[in-house]
């Protein structure tokens, strides 16, 4: 599954183009800073900010597993590495996931049912657990972002796993089977 740098950049640009219908002025969208082989959202973030979308980036807590999100006001502002070496934007404006319209989740793998494979820390499952407790929670919408080649037939699932509403790849945005049911 090794992609060349050229293939990665082309896929990242395609994901930004495919995401255009999601990028509405005034929306609060959580993005992420890519780590390792995760698909970079840099082109998507630039496009979203140009369209008046509020971009929020995750902050890993010192204790516990519930993420907060920092508003990305100025990408040239101050950044710092968290305990995992992931760059986090330094901001005084933080919100919880319930106040977001959309969360773009980094994926290492996914299946058509909305199953996802991440880095394994459980932060997103803990942060988004409220979605599983009440059927009326429709927000934030959860969209996994990956390269199309990371799709798998079926991923194993635990009871606490939060399923995706849709998957966004360079080939397009498609609803998961979990969201369709």
PDB file of C-alpha atoms in Angstrom:
ATOM      1  CA  UNK A   1       0.000   0.000   0.000  1.00  0.00           C
ATOM      2  CA  UNK A   2       3.004   2.314  -0.255  1.00  0.00           C
ATOM      3  CA  UNK A   3       2.033   5.467  -2.131  1.00  0.00           C
ATOM      4  CA  UNK A   4       4.613   7.755  -3.682  1.00  0.00           C
ATOM      5  CA  UNK A   5       4.825  11.392  -2.563  1.00  0.00           C
ATOM      6  CA  UNK A   6       3.248  12.423  -5.877  1.00  0.00           C
ATOM      7  CA  UNK A   7       0.346   9.978  -5.411  1.00  0.00           C
ATOM      8  CA  UNK A   8      -0.192  11.201  -1.845  1.00  0.00           C
ATOM      9  CA  UNK A   9      -0.297  14.874  -2.873  1.00  0.00           C
ATOM     10  CA  UNK A  10      -2.709  14.096  -5.728  1.00  0.00           C
ATOM     11  CA  UNK A  11      -4.990  12.145  -3.373  1.00  0.00           C
ATOM     12  CA  UNK A  12      -4.886  14.909  -0.743  1.00  0.00           C
ATOM     13  CA  UNK A  13      -5.848  17.522  -3.363  1.00  0.00           C
ATOM     14  CA  UNK A  14      -8.645  15.244  -4.634  1.00  0.00           C
ATOM     15  CA  UNK A  15     -10.003  14.816  -1.094  1.00  0.00           C
ATOM     16  CA  UNK A  16     -10.139  18.608  -0.716  1.00  0.00           C
ATOM     17  CA  UNK A  17     -12.094  18.896  -3.990  1.00  0.00           C
ATOM     18  CA  UNK A  18     -14.460  16.076  -3.000  1.00  0.00           C
ATOM     19  CA  UNK A  19     -15.116  17.745   0.355  1.00  0.00           C
ATOM     20  CA  UNK A  20     -16.333  21.039  -1.172  1.00  0.00           C
ATOM     21  CA  UNK A  21     -20.056  20.300  -0.564  1.00  0.00           C
ATOM     22  CA  UNK A  22     -19.293  19.917   3.170  1.00  0.00           C
ATOM     23  CA  UNK A  23     -17.453  23.231   3.430  1.00  0.00           C
ATOM     24  CA  UNK A  24     -20.227  25.715   4.168  1.00  0.00           C
ATOM     25  CA  UNK A  25     -19.578  29.171   5.635  1.00  0.00           C
ATOM     26  CA  UNK A  26     -19.964  29.266   9.416  1.00  0.00           C
ATOM     27  CA  UNK A  27     -19.741  25.507   9.906  1.00  0.00           C
ATOM     28  CA  UNK A  28     -17.591  24.193  12.723  1.00  0.00           C
ATOM     29  CA  UNK A  29     -15.465  21.364  11.392  1.00  0.00           C
ATOM     30  CA  UNK A  30     -12.913  19.378  13.366  1.00  0.00           C
ATOM     31  CA  UNK A  31      -9.914  18.405  11.269  1.00  0.00           C
ATOM     32  CA  UNK A  32      -6.601  16.840  12.343  1.00  0.00           C
ATOM     33  CA  UNK A  33      -2.860  17.119  11.902  1.00  0.00           C
ATOM     34  CA  UNK A  34      -1.749  14.018   9.992  1.00  0.00           C
ATOM     35  CA  UNK A  35       0.701  11.623  11.615  1.00  0.00           C
ATOM     36  CA  UNK A  36       2.689   8.931   9.824  1.00  0.00           C
ATOM     37  CA  UNK A  37       0.764   7.469   6.883  1.00  0.00           C
ATOM     38  CA  UNK A  38      -2.495   9.354   7.577  1.00  0.00           C
ATOM     39  CA  UNK A  39      -3.867  11.433   4.715  1.00  0.00           C
ATOM     40  CA  UNK A  40      -2.960  15.098   5.194  1.00  0.00           C
ATOM     41  CA  UNK A  41      -5.837  17.570   5.361  1.00  0.00           C
ATOM     42  CA  UNK A  42      -3.636  20.615   4.646  1.00  0.00           C
ATOM     43  CA  UNK A  43      -5.248  21.321   1.216  1.00  0.00           C
ATOM     44  CA  UNK A  44      -8.744  20.779   2.640  1.00  0.00           C
ATOM     45  CA  UNK A  45      -8.054  23.075   5.605  1.00  0.00           C
ATOM     46  CA  UNK A  46      -6.805  25.858   3.307  1.00  0.00           C
ATOM     47  CA  UNK A  47      -9.914  25.536   1.126  1.00  0.00           C
ATOM     48  CA  UNK A  48     -12.257  25.414   4.138  1.00  0.00           C
ATOM     49  CA  UNK A  49     -10.750  28.515   5.739  1.00  0.00           C
ATOM     50  CA  UNK A  50     -10.997  30.396   2.423  1.00  0.00           C
ATOM     51  CA  UNK A  51     -14.719  29.518   2.357  1.00  0.00           C
ATOM     52  CA  UNK A  52     -15.369  30.855   5.855  1.00  0.00           C
ATOM     53  CA  UNK A  53     -15.460  27.499   7.649  1.00  0.00           C
ATOM     54  CA  UNK A  54     -14.290  27.385  11.274  1.00  0.00           C
ATOM     55  CA  UNK A  55     -11.573  24.744  11.626  1.00  0.00           C
ATOM     56  CA  UNK A  56     -11.024  23.136  15.037  1.00  0.00           C
ATOM     57  CA  UNK A  57      -8.116  20.806  15.826  1.00  0.00           C
ATOM     58  CA  UNK A  58      -7.991  18.146  18.564  1.00  0.00           C
ATOM     59  CA  UNK A  59      -6.117  18.649  21.811  1.00  0.00           C
ATOM     60  CA  UNK A  60      -4.990  15.541  23.700  1.00  0.00           C
ATOM     61  CA  UNK A  61      -5.791  15.976  27.408  1.00  0.00           C
ATOM     62  CA  UNK A  62      -3.159  15.588  30.099  1.00  0.00           C
ATOM     63  CA  UNK A  63      -5.443  13.040  31.795  1.00  0.00           C
ATOM     64  CA  UNK A  64      -8.314  10.991  30.447  1.00  0.00           C
ATOM     65  CA  UNK A  65      -9.278  10.395  26.835  1.00  0.00           C
ATOM     66  CA  UNK A  66     -11.800  13.144  26.047  1.00  0.00           C
ATOM     67  CA  UNK A  67     -10.487  15.455  23.342  1.00  0.00           C
ATOM     68  CA  UNK A  68     -11.199  19.185  23.271  1.00  0.00           C
ATOM     69  CA  UNK A  69     -10.883  21.173  20.072  1.00  0.00           C
ATOM     70  CA  UNK A  70      -8.882  24.382  19.522  1.00  0.00           C
ATOM     71  CA  UNK A  71      -9.920  26.950  16.923  1.00  0.00           C
ATOM     72  CA  UNK A  72      -7.375  27.315  14.125  1.00  0.00           C
ATOM     73  CA  UNK A  73      -7.427  31.093  13.795  1.00  0.00           C
ATOM     74  CA  UNK A  74      -4.084  31.543  12.042  1.00  0.00           C
ATOM     75  CA  UNK A  75      -2.082  28.527  10.808  1.00  0.00           C
ATOM     76  CA  UNK A  76       1.114  30.575  11.092  1.00  0.00           C
ATOM     77  CA  UNK A  77       0.414  30.990  14.829  1.00  0.00           C
ATOM     78  CA  UNK A  78       1.953  29.031  17.672  1.00  0.00           C
ATOM     79  CA  UNK A  79       2.050  25.220  17.641  1.00  0.00           C
ATOM     80  CA  UNK A  80       3.451  22.764  20.174  1.00  0.00           C
ATOM     81  CA  UNK A  81       3.999  19.022  20.268  1.00  0.00           C
ATOM     82  CA  UNK A  82       1.810  17.000  22.627  1.00  0.00           C
ATOM     83  CA  UNK A  83       3.053  13.968  24.554  1.00  0.00           C
ATOM     84  CA  UNK A  84       2.797  11.833  21.388  1.00  0.00           C
ATOM     85  CA  UNK A  85       4.789  14.299  19.297  1.00  0.00           C
ATOM     86  CA  UNK A  86       1.676  15.425  17.393  1.00  0.00           C
ATOM     87  CA  UNK A  87       1.572  19.145  16.646  1.00  0.00           C
ATOM     88  CA  UNK A  88      -1.315  20.974  18.349  1.00  0.00           C
ATOM     89  CA  UNK A  89      -2.408  24.523  17.649  1.00  0.00           C
ATOM     90  CA  UNK A  90      -2.128  26.851  20.648  1.00  0.00           C
ATOM     91  CA  UNK A  91      -5.419  28.699  21.072  1.00  0.00           C
ATOM     92  CA  UNK A  92      -7.474  30.157  23.899  1.00  0.00           C
ATOM     93  CA  UNK A  93     -10.683  29.106  22.154  1.00  0.00           C
ATOM     94  CA  UNK A  94     -11.651  25.504  22.970  1.00  0.00           C
ATOM     95  CA  UNK A  95     -14.932  23.624  22.531  1.00  0.00           C
ATOM     96  CA  UNK A  96     -16.251  20.104  23.108  1.00  0.00           C
ATOM     97  CA  UNK A  97     -17.292  17.747  20.316  1.00  0.00           C
ATOM     98  CA  UNK A  98     -21.015  18.364  20.912  1.00  0.00           C
ATOM     99  CA  UNK A  99     -20.599  21.897  19.523  1.00  0.00           C
ATOM    100  CA  UNK A 100     -19.100  20.747  16.219  1.00  0.00           C
ATOM    101  CA  UNK A 101     -21.055  20.247  12.997  1.00  0.00           C
ATOM    102  CA  UNK A 102     -18.653  17.755  11.474  1.00  0.00           C
ATOM    103  CA  UNK A 103     -15.634  15.730  12.612  1.00  0.00           C
ATOM    104  CA  UNK A 104     -13.066  14.529  10.082  1.00  0.00           C
ATOM    105  CA  UNK A 105     -11.363  11.503  11.637  1.00  0.00           C
ATOM    106  CA  UNK A 106      -7.961  10.176  10.540  1.00  0.00           C
ATOM    107  CA  UNK A 107      -8.036   6.554   9.428  1.00  0.00           C
ATOM    108  CA  UNK A 108      -5.505   3.816   8.860  1.00  0.00           C
ATOM    109  CA  UNK A 109      -8.293   1.528   7.647  1.00  0.00           C
ATOM    110  CA  UNK A 110     -12.067   1.468   7.200  1.00  0.00           C
ATOM    111  CA  UNK A 111     -14.924  -0.777   6.114  1.00  0.00           C
ATOM    112  CA  UNK A 112     -18.209  -0.029   4.346  1.00  0.00           C
ATOM    113  CA  UNK A 113     -20.198  -0.418   7.568  1.00  0.00           C
ATOM    114  CA  UNK A 114     -18.496   2.592   9.130  1.00  0.00           C
ATOM    115  CA  UNK A 115     -15.911   0.629  11.078  1.00  0.00           C
ATOM    116  CA  UNK A 116     -12.614   2.427  11.462  1.00  0.00           C
ATOM    117  CA  UNK A 117      -9.044   1.708  12.368  1.00  0.00           C
ATOM    118  CA  UNK A 118      -7.120   4.600  13.908  1.00  0.00           C
ATOM    119  CA  UNK A 119      -3.922   4.907  15.903  1.00  0.00           C
ATOM    120  CA  UNK A 120      -5.453   2.866  18.745  1.00  0.00           C
ATOM    121  CA  UNK A 121      -5.552   5.395  21.573  1.00  0.00           C
ATOM    122  CA  UNK A 122      -9.344   5.385  21.908  1.00  0.00           C
ATOM    123  CA  UNK A 123      -9.532   9.181  22.083  1.00  0.00           C
ATOM    124  CA  UNK A 124     -12.176   9.584  19.391  1.00  0.00           C
ATOM    125  CA  UNK A 125     -14.293   6.723  20.788  1.00  0.00           C
ATOM    126  CA  UNK A 126     -14.269   8.315  24.237  1.00  0.00           C
ATOM    127  CA  UNK A 127     -14.851  11.837  22.911  1.00  0.00           C
ATOM    128  CA  UNK A 128     -17.734  10.803  20.660  1.00  0.00           C
ATOM    129  CA  UNK A 129     -19.345   8.204  22.950  1.00  0.00           C
ATOM    130  CA  UNK A 130     -22.332  10.527  23.483  1.00  0.00           C
ATOM    131  CA  UNK A 131     -23.380   9.768  19.886  1.00  0.00           C
ATOM    132  CA  UNK A 132     -24.018   6.144  20.800  1.00  0.00           C
ATOM    133  CA  UNK A 133     -25.989   6.876  23.965  1.00  0.00           C
ATOM    134  CA  UNK A 134     -28.813   8.769  22.305  1.00  0.00           C
ATOM    135  CA  UNK A 135     -30.321   8.189  18.881  1.00  0.00           C
ATOM    136  CA  UNK A 136     -31.271  11.859  18.582  1.00  0.00           C
ATOM    137  CA  UNK A 137     -27.624  12.962  18.421  1.00  0.00           C
ATOM    138  CA  UNK A 138     -27.142  13.686  14.735  1.00  0.00           C
ATOM    139  CA  UNK A 139     -24.229  16.049  15.247  1.00  0.00           C
ATOM    140  CA  UNK A 140     -21.472  16.114  14.799  1.00  0.00           C
ATOM    141  CA  UNK A 141     -21.495  14.133  11.600  1.00  0.00           C
ATOM    142  CA  UNK A 142     -18.541  11.723  11.611  1.00  0.00           C
ATOM    143  CA  UNK A 143     -16.570  11.368   8.401  1.00  0.00           C
ATOM    144  CA  UNK A 144     -13.485   9.199   8.224  1.00  0.00           C
ATOM    145  CA  UNK A 145     -10.721  10.336   5.867  1.00  0.00           C
ATOM    146  CA  UNK A 146      -8.368   7.876   4.197  1.00  0.00           C
ATOM    147  CA  UNK A 147      -6.795   6.786   0.954  1.00  0.00           C
ATOM    148  CA  UNK A 148      -9.145   4.512  -1.035  1.00  0.00           C
ATOM    149  CA  UNK A 149      -6.571   1.693  -0.864  1.00  0.00           C
ATOM    150  CA  UNK A 150      -7.057   1.577   2.939  1.00  0.00           C
ATOM    151  CA  UNK A 151     -10.552   0.095   2.581  1.00  0.00           C
ATOM    152  CA  UNK A 152     -10.979  -3.372   4.085  1.00  0.00           C
ATOM    153  CA  UNK A 153     -13.726  -6.012   3.822  1.00  0.00           C
ATOM    154  CA  UNK A 154     -14.618  -5.922   7.522  1.00  0.00           C
ATOM    155  CA  UNK A 155     -12.906  -4.643  10.634  1.00  0.00           C
ATOM    156  CA  UNK A 156     -13.334  -6.246  14.059  1.00  0.00           C
ATOM    157  CA  UNK A 157     -15.484  -4.142  16.373  1.00  0.00           C
ATOM    158  CA  UNK A 158     -15.767  -3.585  20.107  1.00  0.00           C
ATOM    159  CA  UNK A 159     -19.020  -2.458  21.810  1.00  0.00           C
ATOM    160  CA  UNK A 160     -17.529   0.992  22.545  1.00  0.00           C
ATOM    161  CA  UNK A 161     -16.452   1.652  18.933  1.00  0.00           C
ATOM    162  CA  UNK A 162     -18.129   4.697  17.388  1.00  0.00           C
ATOM    163  CA  UNK A 163     -19.116   4.094  13.758  1.00  0.00           C
ATOM    164  CA  UNK A 164     -18.627   6.573  10.934  1.00  0.00           C
ATOM    165  CA  UNK A 165     -21.470   8.258   9.075  1.00  0.00           C
ATOM    166  CA  UNK A 166     -19.418   8.432   5.872  1.00  0.00           C
ATOM    167  CA  UNK A 167     -15.975   7.875   4.389  1.00  0.00           C
ATOM    168  CA  UNK A 168     -14.091  10.473   2.327  1.00  0.00           C
ATOM    169  CA  UNK A 169     -11.329   9.296  -0.016  1.00  0.00           C
ATOM    170  CA  UNK A 170      -9.793  10.634  -3.210  1.00  0.00           C
ATOM    171  CA  UNK A 171     -12.513   8.661  -5.033  1.00  0.00           C
ATOM    172  CA  UNK A 172     -15.369  10.468  -3.302  1.00  0.00           C
ATOM    173  CA  UNK A 173     -17.625  10.749  -0.274  1.00  0.00           C
ATOM    174  CA  UNK A 174     -19.869   7.791   0.470  1.00  0.00           C
ATOM    175  CA  UNK A 175     -22.281   7.045   3.256  1.00  0.00           C
ATOM    176  CA  UNK A 176     -21.524   4.104   5.487  1.00  0.00           C
ATOM    177  CA  UNK A 177     -23.937   1.206   5.913  1.00  0.00           C
ATOM    178  CA  UNK A 178     -24.290   2.221   9.596  1.00  0.00           C
ATOM    179  CA  UNK A 179     -25.575   5.676   8.595  1.00  0.00           C
ATOM    180  CA  UNK A 180     -27.950   4.217   6.017  1.00  0.00           C
ATOM    181  CA  UNK A 181     -29.686   1.984   8.591  1.00  0.00           C
TER     182      UNK A 181
END
